[in-house]
Every structure is written in C-alpha cells, then in structure tokens.
mmCIF file of C-alpha atoms in Angstrom:
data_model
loop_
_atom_site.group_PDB
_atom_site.id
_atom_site.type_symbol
_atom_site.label_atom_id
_atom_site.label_comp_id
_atom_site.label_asym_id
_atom_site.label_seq_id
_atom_site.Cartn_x
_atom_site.Cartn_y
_atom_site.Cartn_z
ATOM 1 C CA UNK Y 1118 1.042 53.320 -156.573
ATOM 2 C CA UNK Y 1119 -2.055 53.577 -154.956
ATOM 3 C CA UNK Y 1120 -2.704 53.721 -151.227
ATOM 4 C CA UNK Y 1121 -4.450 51.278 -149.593
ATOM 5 C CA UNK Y 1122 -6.715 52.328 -147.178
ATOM 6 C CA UNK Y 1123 -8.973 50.252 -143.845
ATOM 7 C CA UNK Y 1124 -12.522 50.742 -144.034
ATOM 8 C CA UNK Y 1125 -14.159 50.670 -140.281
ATOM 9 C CA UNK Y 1126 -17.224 51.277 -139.118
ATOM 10 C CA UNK Y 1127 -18.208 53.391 -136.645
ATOM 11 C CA UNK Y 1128 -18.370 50.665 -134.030
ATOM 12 C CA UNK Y 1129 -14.886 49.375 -134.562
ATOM 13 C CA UNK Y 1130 -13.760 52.825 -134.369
ATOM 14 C CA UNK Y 1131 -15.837 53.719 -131.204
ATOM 15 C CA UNK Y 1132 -14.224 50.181 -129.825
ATOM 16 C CA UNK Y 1133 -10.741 51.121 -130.601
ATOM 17 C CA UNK Y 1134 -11.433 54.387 -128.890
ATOM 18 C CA UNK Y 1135 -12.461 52.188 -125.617
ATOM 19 C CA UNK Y 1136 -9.852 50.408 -125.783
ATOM 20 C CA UNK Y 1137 -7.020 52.757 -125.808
ATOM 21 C CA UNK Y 1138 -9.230 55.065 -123.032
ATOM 22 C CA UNK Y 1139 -9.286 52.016 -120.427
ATOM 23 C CA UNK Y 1140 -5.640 50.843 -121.360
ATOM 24 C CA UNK Y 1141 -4.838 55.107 -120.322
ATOM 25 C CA UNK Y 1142 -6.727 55.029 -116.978
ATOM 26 C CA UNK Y 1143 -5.109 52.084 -116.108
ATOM 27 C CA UNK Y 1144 -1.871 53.285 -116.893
ATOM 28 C CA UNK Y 1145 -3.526 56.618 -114.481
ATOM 29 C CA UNK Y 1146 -3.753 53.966 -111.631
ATOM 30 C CA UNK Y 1147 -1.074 52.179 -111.874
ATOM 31 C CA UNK Y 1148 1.297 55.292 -111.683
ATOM 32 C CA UNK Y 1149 -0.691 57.057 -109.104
ATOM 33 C CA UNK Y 1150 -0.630 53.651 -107.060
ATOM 34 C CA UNK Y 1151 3.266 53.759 -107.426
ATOM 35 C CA UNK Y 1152 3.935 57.572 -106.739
ATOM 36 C CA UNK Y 1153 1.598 57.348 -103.665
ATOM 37 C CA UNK Y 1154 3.796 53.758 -102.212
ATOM 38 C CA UNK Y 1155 6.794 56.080 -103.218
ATOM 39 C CA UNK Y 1156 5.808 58.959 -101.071
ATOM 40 C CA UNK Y 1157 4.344 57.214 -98.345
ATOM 41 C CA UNK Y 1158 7.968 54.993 -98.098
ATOM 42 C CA UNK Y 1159 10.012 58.219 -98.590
ATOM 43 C CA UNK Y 1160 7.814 59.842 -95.642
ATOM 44 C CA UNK Y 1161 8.429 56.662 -93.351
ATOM 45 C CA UNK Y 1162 12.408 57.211 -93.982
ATOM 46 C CA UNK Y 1163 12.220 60.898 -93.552
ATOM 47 C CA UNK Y 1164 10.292 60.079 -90.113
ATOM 48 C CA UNK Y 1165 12.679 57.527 -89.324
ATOM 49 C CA UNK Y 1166 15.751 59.752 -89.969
ATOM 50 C CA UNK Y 1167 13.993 62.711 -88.037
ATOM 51 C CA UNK Y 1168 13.465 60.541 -85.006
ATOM 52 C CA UNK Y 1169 16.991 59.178 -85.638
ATOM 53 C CA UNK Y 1170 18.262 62.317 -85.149
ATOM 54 C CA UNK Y 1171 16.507 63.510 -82.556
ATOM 55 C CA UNK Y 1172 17.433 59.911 -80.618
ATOM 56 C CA UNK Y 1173 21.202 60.720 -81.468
ATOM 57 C CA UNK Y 1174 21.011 64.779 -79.978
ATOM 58 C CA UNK Y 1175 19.410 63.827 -76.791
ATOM 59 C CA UNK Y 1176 22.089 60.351 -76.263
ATOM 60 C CA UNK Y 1177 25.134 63.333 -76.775
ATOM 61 C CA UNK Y 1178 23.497 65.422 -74.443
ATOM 62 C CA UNK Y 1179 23.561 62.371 -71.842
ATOM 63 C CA UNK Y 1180 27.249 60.862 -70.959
ATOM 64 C CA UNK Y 1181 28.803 59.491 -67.571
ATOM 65 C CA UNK Y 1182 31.065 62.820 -68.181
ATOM 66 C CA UNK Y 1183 27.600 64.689 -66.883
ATOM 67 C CA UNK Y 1184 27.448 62.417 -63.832
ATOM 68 C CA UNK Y 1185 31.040 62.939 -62.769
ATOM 69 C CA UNK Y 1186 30.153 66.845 -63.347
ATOM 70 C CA UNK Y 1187 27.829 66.518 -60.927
ATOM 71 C CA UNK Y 1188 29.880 64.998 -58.039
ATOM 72 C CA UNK Y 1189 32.575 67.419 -58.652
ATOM 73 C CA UNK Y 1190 30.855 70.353 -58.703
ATOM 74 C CA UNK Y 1191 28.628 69.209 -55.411
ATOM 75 C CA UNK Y 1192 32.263 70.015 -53.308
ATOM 76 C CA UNK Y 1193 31.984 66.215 -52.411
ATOM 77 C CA UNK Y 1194 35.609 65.312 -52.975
ATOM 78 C CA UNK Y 1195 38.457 67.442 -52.553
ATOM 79 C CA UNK Y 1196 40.897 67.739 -56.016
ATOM 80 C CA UNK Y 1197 43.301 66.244 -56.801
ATOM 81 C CA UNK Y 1198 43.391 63.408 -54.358
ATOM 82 C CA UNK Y 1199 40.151 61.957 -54.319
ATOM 83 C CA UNK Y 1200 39.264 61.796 -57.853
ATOM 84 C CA UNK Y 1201 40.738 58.466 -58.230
ATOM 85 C CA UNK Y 1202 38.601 57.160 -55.157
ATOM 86 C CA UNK Y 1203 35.616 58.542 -57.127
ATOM 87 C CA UNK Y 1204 36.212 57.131 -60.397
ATOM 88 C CA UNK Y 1205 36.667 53.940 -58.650
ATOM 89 C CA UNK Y 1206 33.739 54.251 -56.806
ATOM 90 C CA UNK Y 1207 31.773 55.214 -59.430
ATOM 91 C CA UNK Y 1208 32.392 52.059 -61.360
ATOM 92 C CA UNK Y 1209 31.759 50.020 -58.565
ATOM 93 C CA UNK Y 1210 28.788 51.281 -58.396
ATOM 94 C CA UNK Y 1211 28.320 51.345 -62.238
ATOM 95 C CA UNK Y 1212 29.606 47.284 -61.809
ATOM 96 C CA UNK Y 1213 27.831 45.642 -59.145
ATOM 97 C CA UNK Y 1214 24.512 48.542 -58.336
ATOM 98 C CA UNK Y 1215 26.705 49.877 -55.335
ATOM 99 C CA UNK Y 1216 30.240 50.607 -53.851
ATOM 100 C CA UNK Y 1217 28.808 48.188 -50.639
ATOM 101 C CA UNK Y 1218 26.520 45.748 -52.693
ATOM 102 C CA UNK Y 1219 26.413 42.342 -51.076
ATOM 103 C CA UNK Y 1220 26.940 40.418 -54.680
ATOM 104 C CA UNK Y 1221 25.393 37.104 -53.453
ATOM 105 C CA UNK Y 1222 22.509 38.154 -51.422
ATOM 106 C CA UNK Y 1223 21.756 40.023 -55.194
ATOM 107 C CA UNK Y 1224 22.757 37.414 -57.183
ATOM 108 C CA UNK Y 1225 20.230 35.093 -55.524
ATOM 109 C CA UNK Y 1226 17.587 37.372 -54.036
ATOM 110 C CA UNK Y 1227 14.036 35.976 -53.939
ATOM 111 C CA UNK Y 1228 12.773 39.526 -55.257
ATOM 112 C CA UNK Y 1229 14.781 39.357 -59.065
ATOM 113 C CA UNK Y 1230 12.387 39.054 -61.448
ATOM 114 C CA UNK Y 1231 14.647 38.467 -64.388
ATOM 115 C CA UNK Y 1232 18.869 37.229 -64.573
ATOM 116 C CA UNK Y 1233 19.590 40.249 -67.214
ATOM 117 C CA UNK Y 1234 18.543 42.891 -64.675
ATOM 118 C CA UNK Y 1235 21.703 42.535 -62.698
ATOM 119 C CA UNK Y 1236 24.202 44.628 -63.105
ATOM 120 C CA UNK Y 1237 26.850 43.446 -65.221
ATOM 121 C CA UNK Y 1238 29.686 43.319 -62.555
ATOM 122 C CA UNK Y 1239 27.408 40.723 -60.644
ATOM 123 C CA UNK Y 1240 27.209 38.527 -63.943
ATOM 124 C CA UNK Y 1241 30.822 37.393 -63.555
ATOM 125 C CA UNK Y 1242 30.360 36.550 -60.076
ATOM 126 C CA UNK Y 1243 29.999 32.579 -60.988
ATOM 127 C CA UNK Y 1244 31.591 31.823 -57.458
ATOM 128 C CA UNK Y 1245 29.121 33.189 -55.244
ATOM 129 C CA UNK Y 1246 26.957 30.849 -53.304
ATOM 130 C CA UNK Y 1247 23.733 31.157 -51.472
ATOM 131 C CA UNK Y 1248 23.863 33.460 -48.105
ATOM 132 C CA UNK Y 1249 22.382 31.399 -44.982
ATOM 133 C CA UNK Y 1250 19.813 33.677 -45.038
ATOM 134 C CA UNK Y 1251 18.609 33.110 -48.130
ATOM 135 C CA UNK Y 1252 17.959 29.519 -47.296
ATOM 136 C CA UNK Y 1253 14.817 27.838 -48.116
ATOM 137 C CA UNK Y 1254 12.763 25.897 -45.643
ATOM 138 C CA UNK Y 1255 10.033 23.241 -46.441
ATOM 139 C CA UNK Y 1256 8.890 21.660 -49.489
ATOM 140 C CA UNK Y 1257 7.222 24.689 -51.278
ATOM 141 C CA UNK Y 1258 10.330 27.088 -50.456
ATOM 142 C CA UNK Y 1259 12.917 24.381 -51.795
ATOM 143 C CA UNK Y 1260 10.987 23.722 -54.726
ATOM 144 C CA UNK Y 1261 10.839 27.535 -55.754
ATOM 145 C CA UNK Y 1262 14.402 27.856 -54.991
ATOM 146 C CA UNK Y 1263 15.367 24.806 -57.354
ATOM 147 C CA UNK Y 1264 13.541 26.104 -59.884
ATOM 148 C CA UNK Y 1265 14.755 29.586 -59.850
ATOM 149 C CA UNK Y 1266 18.208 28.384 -60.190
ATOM 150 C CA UNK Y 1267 17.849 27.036 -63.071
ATOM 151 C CA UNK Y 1268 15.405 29.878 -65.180
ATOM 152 C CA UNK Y 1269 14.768 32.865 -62.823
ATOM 153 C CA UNK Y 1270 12.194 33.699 -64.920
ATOM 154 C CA UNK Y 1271 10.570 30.321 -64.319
ATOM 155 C CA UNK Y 1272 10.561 28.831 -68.187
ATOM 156 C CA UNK Y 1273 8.902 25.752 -67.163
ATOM 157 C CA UNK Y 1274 9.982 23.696 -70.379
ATOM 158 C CA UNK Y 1275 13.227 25.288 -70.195
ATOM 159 C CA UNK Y 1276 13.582 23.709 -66.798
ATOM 160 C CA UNK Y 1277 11.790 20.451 -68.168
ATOM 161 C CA UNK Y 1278 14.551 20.125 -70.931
ATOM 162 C CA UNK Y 1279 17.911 21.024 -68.491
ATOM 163 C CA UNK Y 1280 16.768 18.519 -66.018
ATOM 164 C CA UNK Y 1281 16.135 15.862 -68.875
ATOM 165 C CA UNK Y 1282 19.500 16.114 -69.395
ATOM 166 C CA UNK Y 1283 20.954 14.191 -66.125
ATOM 167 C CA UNK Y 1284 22.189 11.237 -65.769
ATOM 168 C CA UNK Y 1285 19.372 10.547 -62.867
ATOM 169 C CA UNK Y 1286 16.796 11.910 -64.713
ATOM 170 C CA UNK Y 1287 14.286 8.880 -65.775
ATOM 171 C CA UNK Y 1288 13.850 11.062 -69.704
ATOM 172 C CA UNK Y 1289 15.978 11.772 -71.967
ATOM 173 C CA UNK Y 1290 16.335 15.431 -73.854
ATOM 174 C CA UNK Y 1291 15.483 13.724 -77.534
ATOM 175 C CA UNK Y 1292 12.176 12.969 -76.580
ATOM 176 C CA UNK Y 1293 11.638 16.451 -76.009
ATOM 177 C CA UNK Y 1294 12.438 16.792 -79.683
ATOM 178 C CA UNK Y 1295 8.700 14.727 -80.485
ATOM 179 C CA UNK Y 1296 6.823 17.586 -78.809
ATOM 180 C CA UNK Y 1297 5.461 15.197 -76.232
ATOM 181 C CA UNK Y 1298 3.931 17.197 -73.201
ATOM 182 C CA UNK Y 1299 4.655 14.155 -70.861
ATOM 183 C CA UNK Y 1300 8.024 14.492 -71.209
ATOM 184 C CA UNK Y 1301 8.018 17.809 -69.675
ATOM 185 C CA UNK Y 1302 5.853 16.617 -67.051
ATOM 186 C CA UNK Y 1303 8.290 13.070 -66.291
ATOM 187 C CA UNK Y 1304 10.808 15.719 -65.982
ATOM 188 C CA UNK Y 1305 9.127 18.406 -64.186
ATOM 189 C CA UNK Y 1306 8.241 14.913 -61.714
ATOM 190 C CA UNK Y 1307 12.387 14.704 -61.167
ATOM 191 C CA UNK Y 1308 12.415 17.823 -60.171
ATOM 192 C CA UNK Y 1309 9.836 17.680 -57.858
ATOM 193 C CA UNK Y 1310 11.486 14.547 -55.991
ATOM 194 C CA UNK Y 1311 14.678 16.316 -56.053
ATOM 195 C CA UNK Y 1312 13.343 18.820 -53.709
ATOM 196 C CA UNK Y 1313 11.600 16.189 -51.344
ATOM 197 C CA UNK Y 1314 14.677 14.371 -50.533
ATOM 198 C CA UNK Y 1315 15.937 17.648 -49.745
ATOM 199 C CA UNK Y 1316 13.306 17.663 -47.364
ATOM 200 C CA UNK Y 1317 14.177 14.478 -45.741
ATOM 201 C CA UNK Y 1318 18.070 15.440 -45.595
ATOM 202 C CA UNK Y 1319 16.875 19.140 -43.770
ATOM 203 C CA UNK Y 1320 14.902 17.285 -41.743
ATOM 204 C CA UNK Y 1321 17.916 14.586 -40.703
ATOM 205 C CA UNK Y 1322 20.776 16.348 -40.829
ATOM 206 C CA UNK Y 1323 20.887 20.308 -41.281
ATOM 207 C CA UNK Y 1324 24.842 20.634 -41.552
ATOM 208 C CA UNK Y 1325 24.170 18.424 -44.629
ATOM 209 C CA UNK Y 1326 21.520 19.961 -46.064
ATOM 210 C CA UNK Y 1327 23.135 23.737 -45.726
ATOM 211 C CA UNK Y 1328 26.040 22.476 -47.396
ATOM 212 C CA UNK Y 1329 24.208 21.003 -50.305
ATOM 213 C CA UNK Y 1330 21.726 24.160 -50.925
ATOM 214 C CA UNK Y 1331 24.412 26.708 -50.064
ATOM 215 C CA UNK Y 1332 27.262 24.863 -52.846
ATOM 216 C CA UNK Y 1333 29.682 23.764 -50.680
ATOM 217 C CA UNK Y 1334 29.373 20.489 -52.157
ATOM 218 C CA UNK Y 1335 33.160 19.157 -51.131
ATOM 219 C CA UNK Y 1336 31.719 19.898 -47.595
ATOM 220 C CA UNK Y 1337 28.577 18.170 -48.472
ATOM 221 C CA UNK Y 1338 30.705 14.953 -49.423
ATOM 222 C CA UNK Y 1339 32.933 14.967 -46.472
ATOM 223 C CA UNK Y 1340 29.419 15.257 -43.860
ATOM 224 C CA UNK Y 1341 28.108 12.196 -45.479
ATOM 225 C CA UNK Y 1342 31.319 10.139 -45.136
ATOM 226 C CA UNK Y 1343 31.363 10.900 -41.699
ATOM 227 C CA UNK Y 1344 28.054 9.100 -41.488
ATOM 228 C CA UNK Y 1345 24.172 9.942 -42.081
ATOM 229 C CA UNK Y 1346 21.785 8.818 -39.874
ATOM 230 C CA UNK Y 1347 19.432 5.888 -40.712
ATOM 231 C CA UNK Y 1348 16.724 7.054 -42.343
ATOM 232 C CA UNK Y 1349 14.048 6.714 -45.444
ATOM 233 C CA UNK Y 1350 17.097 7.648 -47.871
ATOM 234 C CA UNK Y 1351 20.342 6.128 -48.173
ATOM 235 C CA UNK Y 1352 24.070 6.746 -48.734
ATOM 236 C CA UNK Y 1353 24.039 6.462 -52.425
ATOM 237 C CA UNK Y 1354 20.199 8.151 -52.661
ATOM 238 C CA UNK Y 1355 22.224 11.568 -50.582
ATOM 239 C CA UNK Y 1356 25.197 11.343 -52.863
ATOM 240 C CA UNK Y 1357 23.017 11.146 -55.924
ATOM 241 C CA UNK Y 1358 21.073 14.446 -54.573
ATOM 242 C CA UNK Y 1359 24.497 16.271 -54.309
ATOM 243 C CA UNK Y 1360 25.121 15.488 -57.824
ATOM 244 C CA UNK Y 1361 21.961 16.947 -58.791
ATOM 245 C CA UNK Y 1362 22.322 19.845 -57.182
ATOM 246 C CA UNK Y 1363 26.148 20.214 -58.332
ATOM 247 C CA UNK Y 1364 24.476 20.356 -61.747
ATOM 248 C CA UNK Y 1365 21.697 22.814 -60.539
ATOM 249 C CA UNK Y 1366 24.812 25.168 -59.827
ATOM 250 C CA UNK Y 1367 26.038 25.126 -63.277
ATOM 251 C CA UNK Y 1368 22.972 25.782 -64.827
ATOM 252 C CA UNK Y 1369 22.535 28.700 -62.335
ATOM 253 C CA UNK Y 1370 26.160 29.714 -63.671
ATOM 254 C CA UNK Y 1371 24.691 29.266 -67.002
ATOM 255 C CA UNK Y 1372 21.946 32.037 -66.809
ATOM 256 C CA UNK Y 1373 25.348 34.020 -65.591
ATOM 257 C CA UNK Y 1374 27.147 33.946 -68.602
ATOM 258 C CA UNK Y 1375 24.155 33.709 -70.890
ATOM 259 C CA UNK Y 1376 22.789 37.507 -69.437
ATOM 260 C CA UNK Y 1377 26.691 39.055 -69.449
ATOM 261 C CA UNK Y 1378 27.010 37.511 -73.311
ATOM 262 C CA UNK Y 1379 23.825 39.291 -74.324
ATOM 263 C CA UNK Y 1380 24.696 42.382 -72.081
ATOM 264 C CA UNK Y 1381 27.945 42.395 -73.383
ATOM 265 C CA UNK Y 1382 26.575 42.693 -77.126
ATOM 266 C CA UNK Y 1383 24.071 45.471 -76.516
ATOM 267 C CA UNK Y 1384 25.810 47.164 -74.078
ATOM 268 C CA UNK Y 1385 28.453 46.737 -71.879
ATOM 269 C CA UNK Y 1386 28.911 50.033 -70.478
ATOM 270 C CA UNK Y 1387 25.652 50.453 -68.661
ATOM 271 C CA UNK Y 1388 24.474 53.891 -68.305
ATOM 272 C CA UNK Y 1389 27.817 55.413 -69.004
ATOM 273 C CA UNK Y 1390 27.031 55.249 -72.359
ATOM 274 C CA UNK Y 1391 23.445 56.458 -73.786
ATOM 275 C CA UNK Y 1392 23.026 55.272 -77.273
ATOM 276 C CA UNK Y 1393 20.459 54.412 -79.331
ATOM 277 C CA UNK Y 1394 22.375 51.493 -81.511
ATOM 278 C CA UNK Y 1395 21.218 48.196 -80.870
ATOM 279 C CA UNK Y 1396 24.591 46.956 -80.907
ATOM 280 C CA UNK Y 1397 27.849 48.658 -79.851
ATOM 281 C CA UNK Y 1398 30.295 49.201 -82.046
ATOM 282 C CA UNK Y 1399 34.046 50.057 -80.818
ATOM 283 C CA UNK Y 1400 34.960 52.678 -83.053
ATOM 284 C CA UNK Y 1401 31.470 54.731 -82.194
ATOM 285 C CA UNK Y 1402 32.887 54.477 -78.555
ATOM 286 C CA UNK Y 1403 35.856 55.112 -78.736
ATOM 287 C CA UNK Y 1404 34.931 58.152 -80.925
ATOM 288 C CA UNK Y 1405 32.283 59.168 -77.937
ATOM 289 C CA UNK Y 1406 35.055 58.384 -75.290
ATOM 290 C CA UNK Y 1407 37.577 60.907 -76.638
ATOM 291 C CA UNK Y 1408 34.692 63.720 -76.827
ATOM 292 C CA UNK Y 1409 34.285 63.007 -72.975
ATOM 293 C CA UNK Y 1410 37.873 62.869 -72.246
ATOM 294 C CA UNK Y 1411 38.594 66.409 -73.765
ATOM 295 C CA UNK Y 1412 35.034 68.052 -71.829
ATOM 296 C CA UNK Y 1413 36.236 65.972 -68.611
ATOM 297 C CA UNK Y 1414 39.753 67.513 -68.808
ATOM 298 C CA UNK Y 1415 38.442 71.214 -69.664
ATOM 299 C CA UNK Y 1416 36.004 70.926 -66.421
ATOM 300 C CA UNK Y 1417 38.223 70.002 -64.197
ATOM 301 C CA UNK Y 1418 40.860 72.848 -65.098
ATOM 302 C CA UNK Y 1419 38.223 75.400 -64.893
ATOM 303 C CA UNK Y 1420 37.275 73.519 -61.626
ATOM 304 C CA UNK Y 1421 37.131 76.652 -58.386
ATOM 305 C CA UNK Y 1422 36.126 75.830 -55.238
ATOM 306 C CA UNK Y 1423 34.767 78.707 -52.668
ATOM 307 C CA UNK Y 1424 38.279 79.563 -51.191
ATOM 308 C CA UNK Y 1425 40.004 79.830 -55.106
ATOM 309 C CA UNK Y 1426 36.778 81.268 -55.800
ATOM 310 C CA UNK Y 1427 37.349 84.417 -52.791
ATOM 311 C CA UNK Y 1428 41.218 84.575 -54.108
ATOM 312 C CA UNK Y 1429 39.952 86.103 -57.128
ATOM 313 C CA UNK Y 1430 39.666 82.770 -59.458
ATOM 314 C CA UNK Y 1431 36.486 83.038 -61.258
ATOM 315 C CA UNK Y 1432 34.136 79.934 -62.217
ATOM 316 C CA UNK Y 1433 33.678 78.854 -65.835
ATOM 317 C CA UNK Y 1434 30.277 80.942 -67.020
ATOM 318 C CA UNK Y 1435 29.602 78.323 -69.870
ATOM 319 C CA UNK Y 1436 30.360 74.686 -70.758
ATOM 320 C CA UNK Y 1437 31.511 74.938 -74.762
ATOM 321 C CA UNK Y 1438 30.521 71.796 -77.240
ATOM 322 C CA UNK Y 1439 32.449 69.045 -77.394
ATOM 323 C CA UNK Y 1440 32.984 68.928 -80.862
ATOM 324 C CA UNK Y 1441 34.188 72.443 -80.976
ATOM 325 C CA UNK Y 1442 36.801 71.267 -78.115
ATOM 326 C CA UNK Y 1443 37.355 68.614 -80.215
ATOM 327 C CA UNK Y 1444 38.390 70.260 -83.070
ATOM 328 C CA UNK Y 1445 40.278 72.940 -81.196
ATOM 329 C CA UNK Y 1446 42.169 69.709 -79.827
ATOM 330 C CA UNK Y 1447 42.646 68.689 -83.406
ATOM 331 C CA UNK Y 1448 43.991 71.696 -84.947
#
C-alpha cells in the first residue's frame, strides 16, 4: 500500500516552525516566571525561619530566672530566710509596677496614656475609686475626667455609642447603626451636660459632689436625702446624675477587664516570660518553667557568700545550659 504523503510549501512549513518556536519561549517564561516565585517564596521562609530562630535564642537567653540571679548574687537577701520575701516581692512588683504602688492613684492617673499599659495586677483592681487628689475641679477638668473613664484613650465615638446607651440619654445606640454623625454629636451633647450639673452640685454642695466623682455612690444617696440646697437643679435632676455616673463606673470597670482579657491572651506573665509567640500556649510554659526551675535550683546550691566563700567553699566558675541540666534531670 502506498504511503500517502502532505505536500507544504515553504511558507506553511516556515509557519509551523513559528509556531512551535513562540509556543517554546512561552513555555521558557512561564517556567522561569514560576521557578523565580518559587525561589523568591522559599527565600522569604528561609528568612522567616532564620529570624525565627534567632527571636527564639535570644527569648531563652532572657527569663525571670536571670532577674532573681541577679538579686541573689547582689548579697541583698540573706539565704534561706528571705527568699520567700523576695519571690513575693518580686511579683508584687511584677503585679501591680511596685511592692508600694498606690493601685488607685495608677489606676486613674491623669498621665496614662492607654488602659493596657497597666500592669496586669492593677487590671483586677475593679474596686478602686478615685483618690481625693485626683479630683477634678471646673468644667474643663470634669469633662476630661468623664471622658477618660469611659475610653482612656479618648475614642470619641466609642464614648458617643456607651453614653447612647442610658436610659437618660436623649439617643438611642441603633441610630448609631445608620452612620449618622449627629448622633454622635446628640450624645457627645449628654455628656457634656453631665459634667455641668456636676458643676452646679461642686459648686452647692462639695460632700455631694466628692462622693459622686470619687464612687461612693451609697454615700452620694444618703447626702441627698438628708437634703440639697435650693438651687438651679433638683432632687430628681441630682439623683439622675448619680445614676449616670454609677454607669460611668462600670464602663471604667469595663476598660478593666477588657485590657486583663487581651493581656491575659498574649501574655499574662509580663516580663517573666520573653517569648516571641503571639499567643501563649500552656504547654510551651510549662515546658520553659521546668527549664527555670532546674537552673534556679542548681544556682542556689552553688550559692557562696564571702564568709562560705573564706571557709574554703568555692563559687560556681560557669552557669551550664539548661537543657543539658535538663536532661541530666531526666536521665
């Protein structure tokens, strides 16, 4: 049988030929496109695990274990007996930013520029109520103060949408929900008057007014059934001002417990632990806690102060790794 063959001319042939050249350098491209998004994405995680590393050498190297080393070797307390003192004392400090702190005059200092940079002792500290001498004075001072209590960091249409949400309030939190700017301004407007009757009840009766701005509220109560003097506000206009401010409190108690819960998640421990994990996980600190507990436990029976140290009991000449303490615990 005979073979069939194609007859082409040279132009289909020198077409062809195109074709298949352009469909190759494409091909070309396409692969060098991909190996060069491969490298570059295999250099970013090689970068990332290098600085990962590097993060996780320098957070071992830092531990609350180093701190304590410190203190002990200093010949500031005398061992045995004071080491409990110390430990407690050191998480006081740890707790509340000092063994003396005064937790209200921090909790409700004029100079805190943000609720989350209290320590996280103070966070729990939802009874504390402002110090007489952190008490404002005048229109402008009572304002600031009302506003602080409620965002610190002065969210203006965070404070717009908590005050919507009173009873007294002359807006309602849903029509914040319609993205109306006068809402925030009616409410901002409450706010405002809130602090002016303050004014007036400083300016009538200061017993009544400490009691209000300070939280003693029960006090505050018990003043005005004893009687209020006549003035521009009455009875029920004084009782409604208490209930505002009740409700100031508990939004103040609200930043509280709104800081510790995101504290809490991140990191509780504060600077006893250095990590680089954006959130803690137990069995990573437990695992770094046991590490600490073996090195704390080698340093302090190596521990010579100058008079063992003339008796002829010599000082430790190196502190060993962890790990290898570890695993000389382990086996």
């Amino acid at each position: 049988m005979s073979e069939k063959r194609i007859n082409r001319s040279p132009s289909e042939i020198s077409r062809e030929k195109d074709f298949y050249k352009r469909q190759q350098l494409k091909h070309n491209y396409t692969s060098d496109r991909m190996n060069e998004k491969r490298k570059l994405k295999e250099n970013a995680k090689e970068k990332a695990r290098r600085l990962k590393n590097k993060k996780n050498k320098e957070s071992k190297s830092r531990s609350a274990v180093m701190r304590v080393d410190v203190g002990l070797l200093g010949g500031s307390i005398a061992l045995p007996i004071d080491l409990k003192g110390y430990i407690d004392n050191l998480i006081r400090t740890e707790n509340f930013g000092g063994a003396d702190c005064d937790k209200c005059f921090a909790i409700f200092s004029p100079a805190l520029k943000a609720i989350t940079d209290l320590p996280i002792g103070l966070l729990t500290e939802k009874e504390c109520m402002l110090p007489r001498a952190l008490l404002p004075s005048g229109y402008t001072e009572i304002l600031r103060h009302c506003r602080r209590m409620i965002s610190v960091a002065q969210n203006e249409r965070y404070i717009a949408y908590a005050v919507a949400g009173w009873r007294t309030a002359p807006i309602k939190r849903s029509e914040f929900r319609k993205a109306d700017m006068g809402a925030q301004k009616t409410a901002l407007a409450h706010l405002a008057s809130h602090a002016r009757k303050l004014v007036q009840i400083e300016a009538d009766h200061r017993s009544l007014f400490e009691a209000i701005v300070c939280g003693r509220h029960k006090s505050a109560l018990s003043l005005l059934r004893a009687g209020y003097p006549k003035s521009n506000l009455k009875p029920h206009e004084v009782r409604a001002v208490i209930k505002e401010h009740g409700l100031i409190y508990c939004l103040h108690d609200l930043q509280l417990v709104a800081a510790r819960a995101r504290k809490v998640e991140a990191n509780p421990f504060g600077s006893f632990v250095s990590s680089t994990m954006i959130q803690m996980k137990p069995e990573n600190i437990a695992n770094q806690s046991r590490r600490m507990a073996i090195l704390l436990k080698w340093i302090l029976a190596q521990y010579t102060t100058s008079n063992e140290e003339l008796r002829g009991k010599r000082p430790p000449e190196d502190i060993p790794d962890p790990d290898l303490l570890l695993l000389w615990q382990m086996s």
